[in-house]
Amino acid sequence: MAVRLFEDKEHAAEYVKLRVTPDEVVRKIVTLLEKRVALPAKLALDVGCGSGQGTVLLAPFFNQVVGTDISPPSWSRPRQCPAEELPFDSGTVDLVTSMTAAHWFDRPRFLEEVNRVLRPGGCLALLTYAMDMELEYGDVSHKLREICFEARRTGSEEDHHVNGFIGLVHTFSAFRKFIETKPQEAEEFSNRIRNKLLDAMQVSSPETEVTMVTKYFYWIACKP
Ligand SMILES: C[S@@+](CC[C@H](N)C(=O)[O-])C[C@H]1O[C@@H](n2cnc3c(N)ncnc32)[C@H](O)[C@@H]1O
């Protein structure tokens, strides 16, 4: 079953601004790939590329990088196609990545398709982050942790502010659904979380900088 999400412009803009970019993880993947393939390699595909903010990180290491997504392109380069039907010749791709997207795919069909397009020695890397992200601020980080836990019921380290964290929670698909179905409750919920964080930090500005800690995971599999 194909799922089309993240298509409205406002969501796409928030996504680009607020989501954490996995540059450190991409560097690790490229370091592993480099043991098998001379870089720059020929072709990388980033499947379920969305706004392409992860796709561009691959650019320095390949002659060509193509982002694909089932949704209409929100930037100039990606190709619109389902992950389960990649319009590339067999045995031509050096690296397939999917960043926080493979959970939406029909995975058995996707994996078969990846096996077809990868050349011998080519690799598949799936990246995603854990939902248990945390905020750190002075000596009240333990209090913020509990409030974050409440917020995400609906790594890398980044400097963010309180509003940035709330905005990030807004990009989660579960929260989008909450906004669509119960807009008033969703707004009250965000305001409550924002106020709890500010109270715990004993500050008044939601632009106060905090450190956001996100755990990223990746799986890499290479074709013999
Ligand atoms: C959470 S977003 C991740 C976007 C981007 N990779 C990133 O890291 O910011 C998931 C993306 O997967 C795409 N997607 C979902 N199902 C898909 C499918 N079957 N084939 C291709 N793309 C798909 C969505 O359109 C969306 O852009």
Coordinates of N, CA and C in Angstrom, one line a residue, residues 3 22-23 28 39 51 63 74 83-84 100 116 118 121 125 130 133 136 142 144 154 159 174 199 201 210 223:
V3 N 1.6 5.1 0.7 CA 1.1 6.2 1.5 C 1.6 7.5 1.1
P22 N 20.9 14.4 9.1 CA 21.8 13.4 9.6 C 23.2 13.4 8.9
D23 N 23.8 14.6 8.9 CA 25.1 14.6 8.2 C 26.2 13.7 8.8
K28 N 29.3 8.5 8.1 CA 29.7 7.1 8.6 C 29.4 6.1 7.4
L39 N 35.5 6.2 -4.4 CA 34.7 7.5 -4.5 C 35.4 8.6 -5.2
S51 N 11.9 16.6 1.1 CA 12.4 17.9 0.7 C 13.8 17.9 0.2
N63 N 29.0 10.9 -8.6 CA 28.8 11.7 -9.8 C 27.4 12.1 -10.0
S74 N 8.9 18.7 -4.1 CA 8.8 20.0 -3.5 C 10.1 20.8 -3.8
A83 N 8.7 3.7 -4.0 CA 9.9 3.0 -3.6 C 9.9 1.6 -4.1
E84 N 8.7 1.1 -4.4 CA 8.6 -0.3 -4.8 C 8.8 -0.5 -6.3
T100 N 14.5 8.1 7.2 CA 13.2 8.3 7.9 C 12.0 8.1 7.0
R116 N 17.5 -5.5 -7.1 CA 17.6 -5.5 -8.5 C 18.5 -4.3 -9.0
L118 N 20.8 -2.4 -7.3 CA 22.1 -2.3 -6.8 C 23.1 -3.1 -7.7
G121 N 28.3 -5.4 -4.9 CA 29.1 -4.6 -4.1 C 28.4 -3.4 -3.6
A125 N 21.4 1.7 2.7 CA 21.5 2.2 4.0 C 20.2 2.8 4.4
A130 N 15.4 7.9 16.7 CA 14.5 7.4 17.8 C 13.6 8.6 18.2
M133 N 13.7 11.9 21.8 CA 14.6 13.1 21.8 C 14.5 13.8 23.1
E136 N 18.2 19.7 26.6 CA 19.1 20.0 27.7 C 19.2 21.5 27.9
H142 N 16.8 17.2 33.6 CA 16.0 16.1 34.0 C 14.5 16.4 34.0
L144 N 13.1 18.8 31.9 CA 12.7 18.9 30.5 C 12.5 17.5 29.9
T154 N 2.2 11.6 21.5 CA 1.2 11.9 20.3 C 1.9 11.4 19.1
D159 N 21.7 22.7 18.2 CA 21.2 23.8 19.0 C 19.8 24.2 18.5
A174 N 1.8 11.8 13.4 CA 0.8 11.6 14.4 C 0.2 13.0 14.9
D199 N 8.5 27.1 32.2 CA 8.4 27.2 33.6 C 9.6 26.4 34.2
M201 N 12.4 25.8 32.9 CA 13.7 26.5 32.7 C 13.8 27.9 33.4
V210 N 18.1 25.9 23.6 CA 18.3 24.6 24.3 C 19.1 23.7 23.4
K223 N 25.6 -5.8 -1.1 CA 25.4 -6.9 -2.0 C 26.8 -7.6 -2.2

